[in-house]
XYZ file of C-alpha atoms in Angstrom:
505
model
C 79.074 30.100 3.143
C 79.771 30.858 -0.519
C 79.052 27.264 -1.514
C 75.777 27.351 0.403
C 74.679 30.596 -1.283
C 75.601 29.166 -4.744
C 73.646 26.020 -4.102
C 70.578 28.149 -3.154
C 70.925 30.198 -6.336
C 71.147 27.049 -8.452
C 68.174 25.516 -6.650
C 66.101 28.651 -7.335
C 67.132 28.744 -10.965
C 66.273 25.090 -11.309
C 62.844 25.683 -9.755
C 62.105 28.558 -12.099
C 63.195 26.438 -15.087
C 60.828 23.708 -14.001
C 57.982 26.191 -13.501
C 58.660 27.747 -16.910
C 58.750 24.326 -18.585
C 55.478 23.332 -16.952
C 53.756 26.583 -17.882
C 55.025 26.509 -21.445
C 53.030 23.330 -21.931
C 49.830 25.174 -20.949
C 49.848 28.425 -22.875
C 47.581 31.336 -21.816
C 44.258 31.644 -23.665
C 43.901 34.503 -26.082
C 41.926 37.642 -25.144
C 39.102 36.388 -27.382
C 38.944 33.078 -25.584
C 38.881 34.847 -22.237
C 35.996 37.070 -23.298
C 34.147 34.058 -24.617
C 34.676 32.371 -21.217
C 33.245 35.325 -19.408
C 30.304 35.559 -21.746
C 29.548 31.848 -21.412
C 29.629 32.068 -17.595
C 27.325 35.105 -17.614
C 24.619 33.438 -19.769
C 24.875 29.988 -18.140
C 25.250 30.686 -14.401
C 22.310 29.987 -12.104
C 22.865 33.381 -10.444
C 19.694 35.168 -11.544
C 19.932 38.539 -13.332
C 23.392 38.368 -14.774
C 22.341 36.951 -18.103
C 19.881 39.797 -18.432
C 22.756 42.268 -18.163
C 24.802 40.518 -20.871
C 22.074 39.676 -23.406
C 20.043 42.833 -23.354
C 20.560 45.032 -26.451
C 19.055 48.119 -24.814
C 21.472 50.091 -22.653
C 18.669 51.337 -20.437
C 17.516 47.825 -19.641
C 21.151 46.776 -19.035
C 21.585 49.593 -16.563
C 18.290 48.740 -14.841
C 19.235 45.117 -14.510
C 22.701 46.063 -13.282
C 21.078 48.199 -10.549
C 18.708 45.346 -9.609
C 21.543 42.823 -9.370
C 23.829 45.100 -7.419
C 20.956 46.029 -5.085
C 20.105 42.393 -4.496
C 23.747 41.523 -3.867
C 23.925 44.388 -1.339
C 20.782 43.287 0.425
C 21.843 39.656 0.630
C 25.313 40.701 1.906
C 23.691 42.780 4.621
C 21.315 39.983 5.591
C 24.097 37.368 5.711
C 26.215 39.701 7.826
C 23.366 40.327 10.274
C 22.556 36.598 10.516
C 26.249 35.738 11.174
C 26.549 38.605 13.668
C 23.488 37.269 15.554
C 24.799 33.721 15.506
C 28.169 34.664 16.970
C 26.518 36.392 19.917
C 25.603 32.814 20.934
C 21.944 33.443 21.768
C 19.992 30.975 23.926
C 16.398 30.234 24.781
C 15.041 28.722 27.983
C 12.330 26.083 27.910
C 10.338 24.819 30.877
C 8.811 21.406 30.755
C 6.868 19.420 33.380
C 7.367 15.597 33.392
C 4.931 13.333 35.184
C 6.173 10.013 36.469
C 4.901 7.042 38.455
C 7.822 7.020 40.886
C 10.234 9.750 41.909
C 13.660 9.476 43.480
C 13.637 10.834 46.985
C 16.327 13.385 47.764
C 19.073 13.115 50.366
C 18.410 14.960 53.625
C 21.244 15.894 56.040
C 20.323 16.598 59.675
C 22.381 18.385 62.349
C 21.809 19.338 65.944
C 22.088 23.126 66.566
C 23.828 22.138 69.805
C 26.964 20.513 68.490
C 28.963 19.181 71.496
C 28.343 17.019 74.465
C 28.223 19.029 77.688
C 30.643 16.853 79.721
C 33.231 16.928 76.894
C 33.071 20.761 76.639
C 33.451 21.095 80.386
C 36.871 19.478 80.031
C 37.856 21.222 76.784
C 36.256 24.633 76.771
C 38.600 25.754 73.981
C 36.943 23.332 71.582
C 34.463 25.993 70.430
C 37.240 28.217 69.138
C 39.214 25.298 67.754
C 36.265 24.061 65.736
C 35.675 27.653 64.545
C 39.220 27.701 63.156
C 38.956 24.224 61.638
C 35.620 24.746 59.930
C 36.915 27.905 58.219
C 37.856 25.664 55.311
C 34.213 25.077 54.432
C 33.407 28.781 53.851
C 35.678 31.695 54.572
C 34.746 33.804 57.534
C 36.434 36.111 60.007
C 37.174 34.942 63.526
C 35.022 37.010 65.836
C 36.224 35.616 69.154
C 38.446 37.704 71.411
C 42.235 37.584 71.408
C 42.250 35.752 74.726
C 40.417 32.794 73.133
C 42.807 32.873 70.240
C 45.846 32.749 72.501
C 44.337 29.932 74.512
C 43.620 27.936 71.388
C 47.177 28.525 70.119
C 48.627 27.374 73.420
C 46.377 24.301 73.374
C 47.455 23.382 69.839
C 51.134 23.792 70.761
C 50.799 21.589 73.857
C 48.540 18.920 72.275
C 50.251 18.140 69.015
C 48.765 14.572 68.833
C 45.202 15.872 69.505
C 42.806 14.874 66.663
C 39.898 17.208 66.594
C 38.203 14.968 63.980
C 38.130 12.049 66.360
C 37.096 14.335 69.213
C 34.099 15.621 67.315
C 33.152 12.180 66.051
C 33.153 10.793 69.582
C 32.069 13.831 71.643
C 29.735 15.609 69.223
C 26.076 14.985 68.436
C 25.256 11.331 67.854
C 22.362 9.526 66.297
C 20.944 6.472 68.042
C 17.647 5.304 69.446
C 17.758 7.896 72.183
C 18.105 10.890 69.799
C 16.083 9.457 66.873
C 12.866 8.370 68.585
C 10.877 7.575 65.468
C 11.709 7.161 61.758
C 9.427 6.182 58.914
C 9.933 6.300 55.167
C 6.957 5.725 52.876
C 5.158 3.648 55.506
C 8.190 1.519 56.397
C 10.271 1.924 59.511
C 13.863 3.224 59.323
C 16.643 3.442 61.850
C 19.972 5.223 62.538
C 21.619 2.618 60.351
C 19.981 4.232 57.305
C 21.900 7.451 57.929
C 25.504 8.176 56.845
C 27.772 10.277 59.001
C 29.235 13.421 57.502
C 31.185 16.389 58.870
C 29.891 19.914 58.292
C 30.306 23.260 60.001
C 27.738 21.950 62.501
C 30.032 19.109 63.546
C 28.511 15.609 63.314
C 25.622 15.434 60.856
C 23.732 12.519 59.427
C 22.445 12.038 55.846
C 19.409 9.985 54.941
C 19.406 8.416 51.439
C 23.031 9.091 50.827
C 23.933 8.120 47.257
C 27.132 6.256 48.088
C 25.718 4.180 50.978
C 22.532 2.793 49.370
C 22.556 0.033 46.788
C 19.069 1.002 45.506
C 17.745 4.506 45.329
C 14.776 5.191 47.500
C 11.672 6.231 45.568
C 8.147 7.224 46.397
C 5.030 6.574 44.320
C 2.448 8.660 46.162
C 2.617 12.381 46.769
C 2.084 13.474 50.407
C 4.014 10.508 51.800
C 7.700 10.495 52.380
C 10.031 10.769 55.381
C 8.813 11.300 58.966
C 11.236 11.780 61.857
C 11.018 12.466 65.570
C 14.237 13.875 67.118
C 15.279 14.411 70.694
C 17.839 17.206 70.727
C 18.537 16.535 74.441
C 19.495 20.068 75.335
C 20.948 19.077 78.714
C 23.397 16.621 77.108
C 24.521 18.979 74.337
C 25.572 22.571 74.451
C 27.223 25.303 72.353
C 28.757 28.720 72.800
C 26.282 31.568 72.478
C 29.193 34.034 71.991
C 29.832 32.502 68.541
C 26.199 32.944 67.446
C 24.762 29.508 68.393
C 21.732 30.534 70.409
C 19.033 28.237 69.010
C 17.722 24.837 70.019
C 16.460 22.450 67.343
C 17.408 20.646 64.182
C 18.892 22.200 61.044
C 18.596 20.212 57.821
C 19.255 20.638 54.098
C 17.581 18.837 51.207
C 19.941 18.015 48.342
C 20.673 15.517 45.563
C 22.015 12.140 46.736
C 25.012 12.735 44.491
C 25.983 16.038 46.032
C 27.640 16.990 49.313
C 25.426 18.874 51.779
C 25.782 22.654 51.779
C 24.396 24.516 54.785
C 25.735 27.988 54.075
C 22.539 29.986 53.563
C 20.551 26.884 52.520
C 19.659 25.164 55.801
C 16.127 24.862 57.095
C 15.501 25.185 60.849
C 13.014 23.344 62.923
C 12.862 24.471 66.547
C 12.011 22.362 69.565
C 8.293 21.995 70.402
C 7.372 22.250 66.705
C 6.155 20.004 63.890
C 7.732 21.074 60.655
C 5.936 19.950 57.521
C 8.121 20.382 54.438
C 6.676 20.116 50.916
C 9.231 19.831 48.187
C 9.332 19.869 44.358
C 12.067 18.630 42.084
C 13.598 21.019 39.579
C 16.234 19.979 37.063
C 18.290 22.601 35.365
C 20.326 21.991 32.200
C 22.957 24.639 31.230
C 24.610 24.970 27.887
C 28.358 24.744 27.573
C 30.494 27.717 26.524
C 30.059 29.880 24.502
C 26.248 29.536 24.702
C 26.330 29.032 28.451
C 28.892 28.952 31.302
C 29.228 25.234 32.070
C 32.242 23.146 31.229
C 31.407 19.421 30.653
C 35.089 18.446 30.560
C 35.747 19.131 34.227
C 35.767 15.957 36.389
C 36.210 15.768 40.187
C 38.666 13.330 41.658
C 36.780 12.678 44.912
C 33.161 12.921 43.816
C 31.210 10.834 41.332
C 29.360 13.832 39.837
C 30.357 17.464 39.455
C 29.021 20.211 41.661
C 30.297 23.679 42.405
C 30.428 22.994 46.153
C 32.490 19.814 45.633
C 34.762 21.602 43.134
C 35.386 24.380 45.628
C 36.418 21.941 48.307
C 38.799 20.120 45.962
C 40.297 23.496 44.811
C 40.962 24.549 48.390
C 42.337 21.124 49.281
C 44.803 21.254 46.392
C 46.141 24.638 47.309
C 46.442 23.734 51.015
C 48.169 20.474 50.234
C 50.619 22.239 47.925
C 51.469 24.935 50.488
C 51.159 23.035 53.770
C 51.841 19.417 52.808
C 48.633 18.195 54.442
C 44.875 18.095 53.866
C 42.209 19.234 56.430
C 39.876 16.436 57.353
C 36.827 18.522 56.348
C 38.114 18.635 52.742
C 38.395 15.737 50.277
C 41.674 14.307 49.098
C 44.418 11.883 50.004
C 47.282 13.017 52.160
C 48.429 13.609 55.679
C 45.738 15.086 57.914
C 46.508 18.598 59.084
C 46.971 18.873 62.849
C 45.877 21.845 64.930
C 49.251 23.565 64.704
C 49.111 23.425 60.926
C 45.633 24.912 60.904
C 46.913 27.948 62.856
C 50.331 28.347 61.172
C 49.515 27.441 57.565
C 45.994 26.445 56.660
C 44.395 29.686 57.862
C 46.890 31.988 56.064
C 46.491 29.957 52.872
C 42.727 30.325 53.023
C 43.105 34.066 53.348
C 45.511 34.019 50.343
C 42.975 32.074 48.297
C 40.261 34.561 49.068
C 42.512 37.572 48.412
C 43.892 36.256 45.098
C 40.570 34.719 43.917
C 42.281 31.348 43.370
C 38.985 29.416 43.775
C 36.135 31.182 41.997
C 32.675 30.077 40.978
C 30.331 30.977 38.110
C 31.740 31.640 34.661
C 33.274 29.070 32.283
C 36.796 30.364 32.865
C 36.532 30.301 36.650
C 37.963 27.577 38.862
C 34.555 26.037 39.379
C 31.988 26.918 36.676
C 28.345 26.051 37.024
C 27.394 22.459 36.537
C 25.891 21.480 33.192
C 23.050 19.652 34.975
C 21.893 20.084 38.493
C 18.890 19.019 40.566
C 17.386 21.232 43.248
C 14.523 20.787 45.652
C 12.682 24.037 46.399
C 10.849 23.628 49.729
C 7.817 25.135 51.375
C 7.797 24.733 55.145
C 4.993 25.218 57.636
C 4.901 24.730 61.428
C 2.476 23.639 64.051
C 2.884 23.330 67.823
C 4.006 19.896 68.864
C 2.840 17.887 70.686
C -0.833 18.512 71.496
C -2.115 18.271 75.012
C -3.289 14.705 74.630
C -0.142 13.686 72.762
C 1.953 15.376 75.430
C 0.504 13.049 78.079
C 0.999 10.008 75.845
C 4.638 10.872 75.057
C 5.343 11.705 78.676
C 4.265 8.231 79.752
C 5.937 6.498 76.807
C 9.315 8.201 77.249
C 9.149 8.437 81.019
C 9.963 12.174 80.811
C 8.319 15.287 82.113
C 6.032 17.348 79.914
C 8.421 20.277 80.142
C 11.283 18.060 78.897
C 9.227 16.948 75.885
C 8.319 20.574 75.017
C 11.948 21.652 75.172
C 13.588 18.721 73.391
C 11.365 17.022 70.830
C 11.335 18.033 67.155
C 9.077 16.427 64.525
C 9.927 16.783 60.818
C 7.926 15.531 57.893
C 9.212 15.810 54.282
C 6.958 14.984 51.271
C 6.636 15.618 47.581
C 3.801 17.964 46.589
C 3.281 16.168 43.262
C 4.789 13.317 41.373
C 6.262 15.478 38.673
C 9.447 17.373 38.147
C 10.200 20.533 36.213
C 12.986 20.724 33.668
C 14.402 24.116 32.931
C 16.651 23.667 29.933
C 18.874 26.238 28.309
C 18.953 25.618 24.527
C 20.770 27.168 21.546
C 18.577 29.717 19.911
C 20.198 29.164 16.506
C 21.797 25.868 15.542
C 24.211 25.367 12.663
C 21.587 23.781 10.526
C 19.192 26.634 11.150
C 21.863 29.150 10.332
C 22.635 27.397 7.030
C 18.905 27.232 6.171
C 18.539 30.984 6.958
C 21.544 31.880 4.792
C 20.271 29.675 1.979
C 16.838 31.319 2.195
C 18.347 34.798 1.949
C 20.463 33.780 -1.112
C 17.469 32.198 -2.816
C 15.133 35.148 -2.049
C 17.397 37.979 -3.285
C 19.620 36.259 -5.893
C 18.036 32.900 -6.714
C 21.283 31.375 -5.665
C 22.139 28.020 -4.058
C 25.210 26.072 -2.992
C 25.751 25.076 -6.665
C 25.657 28.791 -7.610
C 28.419 29.512 -5.087
C 30.522 26.659 -6.464
C 30.090 28.077 -10.004
C 31.297 31.517 -8.894
C 34.239 29.973 -7.001
C 35.210 27.945 -10.164
C 34.973 31.110 -12.267
C 37.146 33.194 -9.873
C 39.619 30.368 -9.489
C 40.020 29.998 -13.257
C 40.719 33.684 -13.672
C 43.095 33.734 -10.700
C 44.949 30.772 -12.251
C 45.391 32.608 -15.547
C 46.695 35.686 -13.737
C 49.212 33.646 -11.784
C 50.481 31.979 -15.045
C 50.852 35.409 -16.635
C 52.944 36.796 -13.788
C 55.080 33.674 -13.436
C 55.910 33.737 -17.111
C 56.851 37.391 -16.858
C 59.182 36.659 -13.892
C 60.863 33.829 -15.748
C 61.412 36.106 -18.821
C 62.889 38.836 -16.639
C 65.386 36.362 -15.086
C 66.641 35.433 -18.542
C 67.844 39.069 -19.160
C 69.834 39.307 -15.932
C 73.516 39.618 -16.881
C 75.647 36.768 -15.494
C 77.851 37.552 -12.451
C 81.117 36.533 -14.300
C 80.716 39.249 -16.909
C 80.294 41.900 -14.252
C 83.380 40.660 -12.473
C 85.283 40.670 -15.720
C 84.289 44.230 -16.494
C 85.336 45.241 -13.032
C 88.763 43.672 -13.543
C 89.155 45.449 -16.892
C 88.347 48.804 -15.322
C 90.925 48.200 -12.557
C 93.543 47.284 -15.231
C 92.867 50.517 -17.113
């Protein structure tokens, strides 16, 4: 320890000696030289007004110019502070622009039957309603409103049918799309068929998406407004049924219009078309561009593992899937991800409690930049205007009755016609932009400096050079003083010797 302390002392002394030697080669300027340096700076600087203070012989004029310079410096300081304060509030402006094009990409449309299950299958498995209610809870959190008897029956069924796959059951025994349920399909004057639709699971069971982004090699586009997708569905009420106790009391088709790159989201966004009606839907395309934080709330660095493009709905699904996989060791088939599919017993014993925990702890949140799923930086929406007319007319009713070999009552109670068109071949871009950019901020600050002080970037460099030179001289002065003081420190050996002499006396 003593050797270490001695080496530190020697090192410090050696460093001070080196500093002293270096500073001795650059002696301090005399007071006269320092005054001359200050005077030369005052009369040569491009900062307006200072030379008038120094060169004026009249004291009154000197005082007046001093007041003018100090007032200008105060004003420019206040202006710069206000400009910086405004910039760091991250203000934004919103611009709306309408773009006209020759061809427009047609959106994806997902269709579902409001009667989700085949009647003969439900007759054998009446508990399927409650089971699907439990399973589809992963799509959006909701309370189970069924009675306790149904819950116990579903629990007993899950315990006794451990190998039962509800996904395969719904795929095979739910609503299907073929030539008997899709009677007519036409897109932009060309016929289409059930093969042009992709199967997808939603809270409505089996649903089918037209113009799905991952199934088509070329994007479908339209070049004339008023022409788009025309469909004629047969909901076949006798073949499909649902449980009115759970709130499914309608007959018809529910559909949602969305971007081909996004997953369908029915919660609060679905459009209904009842039986015996012709629904004419007119849509517009609206693109929204959000700024990233701190100007906006989007985060461009977030990428989804199971989706090609980011969306809040897809992010929420992945967030829930990750928590469920971590806690339960499996992934529900309605959520994206790789892993073992959760069976019914897992849904009751683990998945449902984990979903409640996610909701209670706010583990999957939407909106702000620091939430689990912030808003997307760019999104495309399709606002729709829908109108209805009675379908079919009396003459068309006779024609369809003969063509389909069905009664007129059957046609009134089962057929749904849907037509989806663009109103115009243009789209609206709503873009969030920075109200003040860095270049605009610099230009504003430079304008304030030039207006009040006649200063520029070169002036600021001159002032920095002047302050740095004076600071350098001050540092040299203090360092030389420190080195002189260390020379007068009595050596430790003399003090020890005096102490020994006192002890001897």
